[in-house]
PDB file of N, CA and C in Angstrom:
ATOM      1  N   MET A   1     182.601  95.380 129.517  1.00 94.00           N
ATOM      2  CA  MET A   1     182.511  94.898 128.757  1.00 94.00           C
ATOM      3  C   MET A   1     181.376  94.470 127.575  1.00 94.00           C
ATOM      4  N   ILE A   2     180.723  93.337 128.562  1.00 96.00           N
ATOM      5  CA  ILE A   2     178.922  92.621 128.078  1.00 96.00           C
ATOM      6  C   ILE A   2     177.816  93.488 128.163  1.00 96.00           C
ATOM      7  N   ALA A   3     177.977  94.560 129.265  1.00 96.00           N
ATOM      8  CA  ALA A   3     177.263  95.355 129.088  1.00 96.00           C
ATOM      9  C   ALA A   3     177.089  96.650 127.913  1.00 96.00           C
ATOM     10  N   VAL A   4     178.526  96.674 127.567  1.00 97.00           N
ATOM     11  CA  VAL A   4     178.625  97.769 126.300  1.00 97.00           C
ATOM     12  C   VAL A   4     177.864  97.342 125.195  1.00 97.00           C
ATOM     13  N   ILE A   5     178.500  95.601 124.927  1.00 97.00           N
ATOM     14  CA  ILE A   5     178.355  94.911 123.583  1.00 97.00           C
ATOM     15  C   ILE A   5     176.835  95.183 123.153  1.00 97.00           C
ATOM     16  N   LEU A   6     176.481  94.479 124.796  1.00 98.00           N
ATOM     17  CA  LEU A   6     174.300  94.350 125.226  1.00 98.00           C
ATOM     18  C   LEU A   6     173.748  95.999 124.788  1.00 98.00           C
ATOM     19  N   CYS A   7     173.776  96.684 125.249  1.00 97.00           N
ATOM     20  CA  CYS A   7     173.995  98.205 124.421  1.00 97.00           C
ATOM     21  C   CYS A   7     174.424  98.381 123.406  1.00 97.00           C
ATOM     22  N   GLY A   8     175.125  98.376 122.811  1.00 97.00           N
ATOM     23  CA  GLY A   8     175.855  98.409 121.602  1.00 97.00           C
ATOM     24  C   GLY A   8     174.738  98.053 120.591  1.00 97.00           C
ATOM     25  N   ILE A   9     173.494  96.384 120.839  1.00 97.00           N
ATOM     26  CA  ILE A   9     173.222  96.121 119.773  1.00 97.00           C
ATOM     27  C   ILE A   9     171.855  96.792 119.792  1.00 97.00           C
ATOM     28  N   TYR A  10     171.398  97.038 121.231  1.00 97.00           N
ATOM     29  CA  TYR A  10     170.445  98.077 121.617  1.00 97.00           C
ATOM     30  C   TYR A  10     170.106  99.324 120.666  1.00 97.00           C
ATOM     31  N   PHE A  11     171.070 100.032 120.752  1.00 97.00           N
ATOM     32  CA  PHE A  11     171.368 101.073 120.196  1.00 97.00           C
ATOM     33  C   PHE A  11     171.667 101.085 119.329  1.00 97.00           C
ATOM     34  N   GLN A  12     171.824 100.428 118.245  1.00 97.00           N
ATOM     35  CA  GLN A  12     171.842 100.307 117.032  1.00 97.00           C
ATOM     36  C   GLN A  12     173.193 100.769 116.655  1.00 97.00           C
ATOM     37  N   LEU A  13     174.627 100.964 116.969  1.00 98.00           N
ATOM     38  CA  LEU A  13     176.007 101.476 117.269  1.00 98.00           C
ATOM     39  C   LEU A  13     175.916 101.702 115.193  1.00 98.00           C
ATOM     40  N   THR A  14     177.033 103.039 115.035  1.00 98.00           N
ATOM     41  CA  THR A  14     176.869 102.612 114.026  1.00 98.00           C
ATOM     42  C   THR A  14     178.571 101.762 113.553  1.00 98.00           C
ATOM     43  N   LYS A  15     179.224 101.631 112.217  1.00 98.00           N
ATOM     44  CA  LYS A  15     180.597 100.734 112.396  1.00 98.00           C
ATOM     45  C   LYS A  15     181.744 101.643 113.240  1.00 98.00           C
ATOM     46  N   ILE A  16     181.341 103.258 112.969  1.00 98.00           N
ATOM     47  CA  ILE A  16     182.658 104.020 113.666  1.00 98.00           C
ATOM     48  C   ILE A  16     182.168 103.310 115.336  1.00 98.00           C
ATOM     49  N   GLU A  17     181.356 103.634 115.506  1.00 98.00           N
ATOM     50  CA  GLU A  17     181.250 103.764 117.216  1.00 98.00           C
ATOM     51  C   GLU A  17     181.569 102.454 117.602  1.00 98.00           C
ATOM     52  N   TRP A  18     180.575 101.208 117.081  1.00 98.00           N
ATOM     53  CA  TRP A  18     181.435 100.076 117.237  1.00 98.00           C
ATOM     54  C   TRP A  18     183.328  99.387 116.779  1.00 98.00           C
ATOM     55  N   LEU A  19     183.912  99.887 115.683  1.00 98.00           N
ATOM     56  CA  LEU A  19     185.689 100.593 115.812  1.00 98.00           C
ATOM     57  C   LEU A  19     186.136 101.001 117.373  1.00 98.00           C
ATOM     58  N   ILE A  20     184.761 102.174 117.836  1.00 98.00           N
ATOM     59  CA  ILE A  20     185.464 102.848 118.717  1.00 98.00           C
ATOM     60  C   ILE A  20     185.763 101.724 119.783  1.00 98.00           C
ATOM     61  N   CYS A  21     184.973 101.262 120.299  1.00 98.00           N
ATOM     62  CA  CYS A  21     184.469 100.786 121.598  1.00 98.00           C
ATOM     63  C   CYS A  21     185.544  99.274 121.534  1.00 98.00           C
ATOM     64  N   MET A  22     185.831  99.146 120.825  1.00 98.00           N
ATOM     65  CA  MET A  22     186.708  97.251 120.309  1.00 98.00           C
ATOM     66  C   MET A  22     187.860  98.167 120.535  1.00 98.00           C
ATOM     67  N   VAL A  23     188.262  99.150 119.434  1.00 98.00           N
ATOM     68  CA  VAL A  23     189.508  99.982 120.199  1.00 98.00           C
ATOM     69  C   VAL A  23     189.889  99.657 121.961  1.00 98.00           C
ATOM     70  N   LEU A  24     188.949 100.657 122.685  1.00 98.00           N
ATOM     71  CA  LEU A  24     188.898 100.652 123.706  1.00 98.00           C
ATOM     72  C   LEU A  24     188.626  99.241 124.576  1.00 98.00           C
ATOM     73  N   PHE A  25     188.148  98.640 124.066  1.00 98.00           N
ATOM     74  CA  PHE A  25     187.848  96.908 124.824  1.00 98.00           C
ATOM     75  C   PHE A  25     189.742  96.710 125.194  1.00 98.00           C
ATOM     76  N   GLY A  26     190.734  96.830 123.878  1.00 98.00           N
ATOM     77  CA  GLY A  26     191.122  96.077 123.400  1.00 98.00           C
ATOM     78  C   GLY A  26     192.466  96.722 124.133  1.00 98.00           C
ATOM     79  N   LEU A  27     192.582  98.633 124.555  1.00 98.00           N
ATOM     80  CA  LEU A  27     193.117  98.869 125.173  1.00 98.00           C
ATOM     81  C   LEU A  27     193.320  98.345 126.839  1.00 98.00           C
ATOM     82  N   VAL A  28     191.915  98.742 127.435  1.00 98.00           N
ATOM     83  CA  VAL A  28     192.118  98.225 128.245  1.00 98.00           C
ATOM     84  C   VAL A  28     192.070  96.800 129.057  1.00 98.00           C
ATOM     85  N   ILE A  29     191.737  96.441 128.293  1.00 98.00           N
ATOM     86  CA  ILE A  29     192.299  94.757 128.464  1.00 98.00           C
ATOM     87  C   ILE A  29     194.401  94.687 128.180  1.00 98.00           C
ATOM     88  N   SER A  30     194.604  94.963 127.229  1.00 98.00           N
ATOM     89  CA  SER A  30     195.981  94.778 127.064  1.00 98.00           C
ATOM     90  C   SER A  30     196.622  95.557 127.804  1.00 98.00           C
ATOM     91  N   LEU A  31     196.375  97.108 128.480  1.00 98.00           N
ATOM     92  CA  LEU A  31     197.282  97.478 129.676  1.00 98.00           C
ATOM     93  C   LEU A  31     196.671  96.989 131.005  1.00 98.00           C
ATOM     94  N   GLU A  32     195.992  95.844 131.329  1.00 98.00           N
ATOM     95  CA  GLU A  32     195.805  95.002 132.329  1.00 98.00           C
ATOM     96  C   GLU A  32     196.130  93.401 132.098  1.00 98.00           C
ATOM     97  N   LEU A  33     196.877  92.891 131.095  1.00 98.00           N
ATOM     98  CA  LEU A  33     197.792  92.855 131.071  1.00 98.00           C
ATOM     99  C   LEU A  33     199.059  92.528 131.521  1.00 98.00           C
ATOM    100  N   VAL A  34     199.420  94.435 130.352  1.00 98.00           N
ATOM    101  CA  VAL A  34     200.618  94.526 131.108  1.00 98.00           C
ATOM    102  C   VAL A  34     201.047  94.718 132.216  1.00 98.00           C
ATOM    103  N   ASN A  35     199.762  95.096 132.980  1.00 98.00           N
ATOM    104  CA  ASN A  35     199.935  95.422 134.587  1.00 98.00           C
ATOM    105  C   ASN A  35     200.218  94.325 135.473  1.00 98.00           C
ATOM    106  N   THR A  36     199.391  92.680 135.074  1.00 98.00           N
ATOM    107  CA  THR A  36     199.875  91.823 135.545  1.00 98.00           C
ATOM    108  C   THR A  36     200.994  90.937 135.673  1.00 98.00           C
ATOM    109  N   ALA A  37     201.525  91.634 134.138  1.00 98.00           N
ATOM    110  CA  ALA A  37     202.809  91.318 133.762  1.00 98.00           C
ATOM    111  C   ALA A  37     203.763  91.683 134.730  1.00 98.00           C
ATOM    112  N   ILE A  38     204.118  92.738 134.791  1.00 97.00           N
ATOM    113  CA  ILE A  38     204.810  93.354 135.631  1.00 97.00           C
ATOM    114  C   ILE A  38     204.419  93.311 137.829  1.00 97.00           C
ATOM    115  N   GLU A  39     203.345  93.586 137.620  1.00 97.00           N
ATOM    116  CA  GLU A  39     203.461  92.932 139.163  1.00 97.00           C
ATOM    117  C   GLU A  39     203.874  91.184 139.223  1.00 97.00           C
ATOM    118  N   ALA A  40     203.960  90.496 138.024  1.00 97.00           N
ATOM    119  CA  ALA A  40     204.783  89.202 138.148  1.00 97.00           C
ATOM    120  C   ALA A  40     205.874  89.317 138.170  1.00 97.00           C
ATOM    121  N   VAL A  41     206.516  90.258 137.277  1.00 97.00           N
ATOM    122  CA  VAL A  41     208.347  90.918 137.163  1.00 97.00           C
ATOM    123  C   VAL A  41     208.794  91.015 138.324  1.00 97.00           C
ATOM    124  N   VAL A  42     207.862  92.142 139.520  1.00 97.00           N
ATOM    125  CA  VAL A  42     208.671  92.560 140.082  1.00 97.00           C
ATOM    126  C   VAL A  42     208.523  91.462 141.432  1.00 97.00           C
ATOM    127  N   ASP A  43     206.843  91.049 141.466  1.00 96.00           N
ATOM    128  CA  ASP A  43     207.452  89.858 142.476  1.00 96.00           C
ATOM    129  C   ASP A  43     208.461  89.072 142.300  1.00 96.00           C
ATOM    130  N   LEU A  44     208.309  88.515 141.196  1.00 96.00           N
ATOM    131  CA  LEU A  44     209.867  87.869 141.097  1.00 96.00           C
ATOM    132  C   LEU A  44     210.939  88.310 141.345  1.00 96.00           C
ATOM    133  N   ALA A  45     211.300  89.251 141.268  1.00 95.00           N
ATOM    134  CA  ALA A  45     212.674  90.368 141.177  1.00 95.00           C
ATOM    135  C   ALA A  45     212.361  90.458 142.821  1.00 95.00           C
ATOM    136  N   SER A  46     211.664  91.392 143.652  1.00 92.00           N
ATOM    137  CA  SER A  46     212.038  91.466 144.490  1.00 92.00           C
ATOM    138  C   SER A  46     210.747  90.755 145.328  1.00 92.00           C
ATOM    139  N   PRO A  47     210.727  89.809 146.019  1.00 90.00           N
ATOM    140  CA  PRO A  47     209.796  88.884 147.059  1.00 90.00           C
ATOM    141  C   PRO A  47     209.641  89.304 147.496  1.00 90.00           C
ATOM    142  N   ASP A  48     210.700  90.299 149.287  1.00 93.00           N
ATOM    143  CA  ASP A  48     210.319  91.421 149.498  1.00 93.00           C
ATOM    144  C   ASP A  48     209.819  92.139 150.055  1.00 93.00           C
ATOM    145  N   TYR A  49     209.373  93.062 150.610  1.00 93.00           N
ATOM    146  CA  TYR A  49     208.773  94.547 150.325  1.00 93.00           C
ATOM    147  C   TYR A  49     209.661  95.798 149.953  1.00 93.00           C
ATOM    148  N   HIS A  50     209.662  95.956 149.052  1.00 94.00           N
ATOM    149  CA  HIS A  50     209.943  97.938 148.508  1.00 94.00           C
ATOM    150  C   HIS A  50     209.567  98.375 148.604  1.00 94.00           C
ATOM    151  N   GLU A  51     210.248 100.094 148.152  1.00 96.00           N
ATOM    152  CA  GLU A  51     209.094 100.731 147.961  1.00 96.00           C
ATOM    153  C   GLU A  51     209.168 101.168 146.741  1.00 96.00           C
ATOM    154  N   LEU A  52     210.204 100.931 145.934  1.00 95.00           N
ATOM    155  CA  LEU A  52     210.318 101.136 144.735  1.00 95.00           C
ATOM    156  C   LEU A  52     209.675 100.183 143.825  1.00 95.00           C
ATOM    157  N   ALA A  53     209.194  98.908 144.554  1.00 96.00           N
ATOM    158  CA  ALA A  53     208.703  98.035 144.020  1.00 96.00           C
ATOM    159  C   ALA A  53     207.301  98.397 143.947  1.00 96.00           C
ATOM    160  N   LYS A  54     206.063  98.471 144.998  1.00 96.00           N
ATOM    161  CA  LYS A  54     205.575  99.168 145.564  1.00 96.00           C
ATOM    162  C   LYS A  54     205.123 101.083 144.644  1.00 96.00           C
ATOM    163  N   LEU A  55     206.030 101.077 144.302  1.00 97.00           N
ATOM    164  CA  LEU A  55     206.016 102.618 143.056  1.00 97.00           C
ATOM    165  C   LEU A  55     205.642 101.530 141.682  1.00 97.00           C
ATOM    166  N   ALA A  56     206.542 100.510 141.186  1.00 96.00           N
ATOM    167  CA  ALA A  56     206.119  99.619 140.001  1.00 96.00           C
ATOM    168  C   ALA A  56     204.689  99.654 139.754  1.00 96.00           C
ATOM    169  N   LYS A  57     204.523  98.716 140.552  1.00 97.00           N
ATOM    170  CA  LYS A  57     203.069  98.584 140.932  1.00 97.00           C
ATOM    171  C   LYS A  57     202.343  98.915 140.785  1.00 97.00           C
ATOM    172  N   ASP A  58     202.152 100.560 141.599  1.00 97.00           N
ATOM    173  CA  ASP A  58     201.246 101.742 141.718  1.00 97.00           C
ATOM    174  C   ASP A  58     200.825 102.122 140.560  1.00 97.00           C
ATOM    175  N   ALA A  59     202.415 102.950 139.317  1.00 97.00           N
ATOM    176  CA  ALA A  59     202.250 102.811 138.392  1.00 97.00           C
ATOM    177  C   ALA A  59     201.738 102.283 137.266  1.00 97.00           C
ATOM    178  N   ALA A  60     201.669 100.694 137.239  1.00 97.00           N
ATOM    179  CA  ALA A  60     201.089  99.797 136.277  1.00 97.00           C
ATOM    180  C   ALA A  60     199.580 100.102 136.633  1.00 97.00           C
ATOM    181  N   ALA A  61     199.161  99.545 138.036  1.00 97.00           N
ATOM    182  CA  ALA A  61     197.533  99.917 138.200  1.00 97.00           C
ATOM    183  C   ALA A  61     197.045 101.058 137.696  1.00 97.00           C
ATOM    184  N   GLY A  62     197.970 102.332 137.999  1.00 98.00           N
ATOM    185  CA  GLY A  62     197.567 103.336 137.710  1.00 98.00           C
ATOM    186  C   GLY A  62     197.338 103.571 135.816  1.00 98.00           C
ATOM    187  N   ALA A  63     197.933 103.195 135.643  1.00 97.00           N
ATOM    188  CA  ALA A  63     198.191 103.495 133.428  1.00 97.00           C
ATOM    189  C   ALA A  63     196.062 102.428 133.125  1.00 97.00           C
ATOM    190  N   VAL A  64     196.185 101.444 134.877  1.00 98.00           N
ATOM    191  CA  VAL A  64     194.802 100.468 133.696  1.00 98.00           C
ATOM    192  C   VAL A  64     193.697 101.677 134.259  1.00 98.00           C
ATOM    193  N   LEU A  65     193.691 102.267 135.259  1.00 98.00           N
ATOM    194  CA  LEU A  65     192.969 102.985 135.898  1.00 98.00           C
ATOM    195  C   LEU A  65     192.410 104.734 135.396  1.00 98.00           C
ATOM    196  N   VAL A  66     193.361 105.007 134.230  1.00 98.00           N
ATOM    197  CA  VAL A  66     193.694 106.316 133.469  1.00 98.00           C
ATOM    198  C   VAL A  66     192.755 105.394 132.466  1.00 98.00           C
ATOM    199  N   SER A  67     193.465 104.164 132.124  1.00 98.00           N
ATOM    200  CA  SER A  67     192.164 103.969 130.270  1.00 98.00           C
ATOM    201  C   SER A  67     191.089 103.875 130.711  1.00 98.00           C
ATOM    202  N   ALA A  68     191.044 103.155 131.811  1.00 98.00           N
ATOM    203  CA  ALA A  68     188.869 103.052 132.246  1.00 98.00           C
ATOM    204  C   ALA A  68     188.747 103.821 131.808  1.00 98.00           C
ATOM    205  N   ILE A  69     189.203 105.268 132.917  1.00 98.00           N
ATOM    206  CA  ILE A  69     188.845 106.207 132.856  1.00 98.00           C
ATOM    207  C   ILE A  69     187.893 106.980 131.986  1.00 98.00           C
ATOM    208  N   VAL A  70     189.647 107.110 131.264  1.00 98.00           N
ATOM    209  CA  VAL A  70     188.463 107.538 129.585  1.00 98.00           C
ATOM    210  C   VAL A  70     188.454 106.635 128.595  1.00 98.00           C
ATOM    211  N   ALA A  71     188.619 105.374 128.617  1.00 98.00           N
ATOM    212  CA  ALA A  71     187.315 104.563 127.981  1.00 98.00           C
ATOM    213  C   ALA A  71     185.811 104.901 128.638  1.00 98.00           C
ATOM    214  N   ALA A  72     185.506 104.755 129.652  1.00 97.00           N
ATOM    215  CA  ALA A  72     184.362 105.211 130.356  1.00 97.00           C
ATOM    216  C   ALA A  72     184.407 106.791 129.779  1.00 97.00           C
ATOM    217  N   ILE A  73     184.461 107.939 129.573  1.00 98.00           N
ATOM    218  CA  ILE A  73     184.236 109.155 129.062  1.00 98.00           C
ATOM    219  C   ILE A  73     183.795 109.060 127.396  1.00 98.00           C
ATOM    220  N   ILE A  74     185.142 108.252 127.149  1.00 98.00           N
ATOM    221  CA  ILE A  74     184.553 108.004 125.545  1.00 98.00           C
ATOM    222  C   ILE A  74     182.921 106.793 125.559  1.00 98.00           C
ATOM    223  N   GLY A  75     183.643 106.319 126.168  1.00 97.00           N
ATOM    224  CA  GLY A  75     182.064 105.094 125.932  1.00 97.00           C
ATOM    225  C   GLY A  75     180.397 106.350 126.495  1.00 97.00           C
ATOM    226  N   LEU A  76     180.863 107.062 127.152  1.00 97.00           N
ATOM    227  CA  LEU A  76     179.573 108.234 127.219  1.00 97.00           C
ATOM    228  C   LEU A  76     178.896 108.629 126.385  1.00 97.00           C
ATOM    229  N   SER A  77     179.936 109.258 125.604  1.00 98.00           N
ATOM    230  CA  SER A  77     179.845 110.436 124.869  1.00 98.00           C
ATOM    231  C   SER A  77     179.152 109.840 123.221  1.00 98.00           C
ATOM    232  N   ILE A  78     179.697 108.111 123.450  1.00 98.00           N
ATOM    233  CA  ILE A  78     178.841 106.972 122.535  1.00 98.00           C
ATOM    234  C   ILE A  78     178.076 107.323 123.061  1.00 98.00           C
ATOM    235  N   PHE A  79     177.370 106.576 124.188  1.00 97.00           N
ATOM    236  CA  PHE A  79     175.993 106.183 124.351  1.00 97.00           C
ATOM    237  C   PHE A  79     174.977 107.528 125.118  1.00 97.00           C
ATOM    238  N   ILE A  80     175.072 108.184 125.366  1.00 97.00           N
ATOM    239  CA  ILE A  80     174.984 109.571 125.597  1.00 97.00           C
ATOM    240  C   ILE A  80     173.382 110.180 125.281  1.00 97.00           C
ATOM    241  N   PRO A  81     174.664 110.100 123.418  1.00 97.00           N
ATOM    242  CA  PRO A  81     173.045 110.611 122.638  1.00 97.00           C
ATOM    243  C   PRO A  81     172.388 109.701 121.724  1.00 97.00           C
ATOM    244  N   HIS A  82     172.414 108.569 122.343  1.00 96.00           N
ATOM    245  CA  HIS A  82     171.477 107.470 121.477  1.00 96.00           C
ATOM    246  C   HIS A  82     170.543 107.299 122.700  1.00 96.00           C
ATOM    247  N   LEU A  83     170.660 107.671 124.555  1.00 96.00           N
ATOM    248  CA  LEU A  83     170.281 107.527 125.437  1.00 96.00           C
ATOM    249  C   LEU A  83     168.900 108.826 125.102  1.00 96.00           C
ATOM    250  N   ILE A  84     169.670 109.693 125.174  1.00 96.00           N
ATOM    251  CA  ILE A  84     169.098 110.912 124.751  1.00 96.00           C
ATOM    252  C   ILE A  84     168.131 111.248 123.738  1.00 96.00           C
ATOM    253  N   SER A  85     168.377 110.151 122.461  1.00 95.00           N
ATOM    254  CA  SER A  85     167.493 110.241 121.335  1.00 95.00           C
ATOM    255  C   SER A  85     166.525 109.218 121.278  1.00 95.00           C
ATOM    256  N   ARG A  86     166.020 108.655 122.154  1.00 91.00           N
ATOM    257  CA  ARG A  86     165.165 107.186 122.906  1.00 91.00           C
ATOM    258  C   ARG A  86     164.351 108.198 123.836  1.00 91.00           C
ATOM    259  N   LEU A  87     164.487 109.086 124.372  1.00 88.00           N
ATOM    260  CA  LEU A  87     163.876 109.851 125.421  1.00 88.00           C
ATOM    261  C   LEU A  87     162.705 110.605 124.884  1.00 88.00           C
TER     262      LEU A  87
END
């Protein structure tokens, strides 16, 4: 997130580009918090290993991964044109 902010300042992102980045920051961080909550509840409810507990944790972690990948793709679509224009 810090790298995106620094690059955004350097490339002088437009207001809309900044807003998109902020929404993506919020999305990924929110899903990470939900993932943490799900893992805590699963650990509380099922302290021993259980296949369904593993499935719940993996699904929550997968949601974070998917959101991070989508955020990276959208971020690249914002930054690559700025990078190309500087070359």
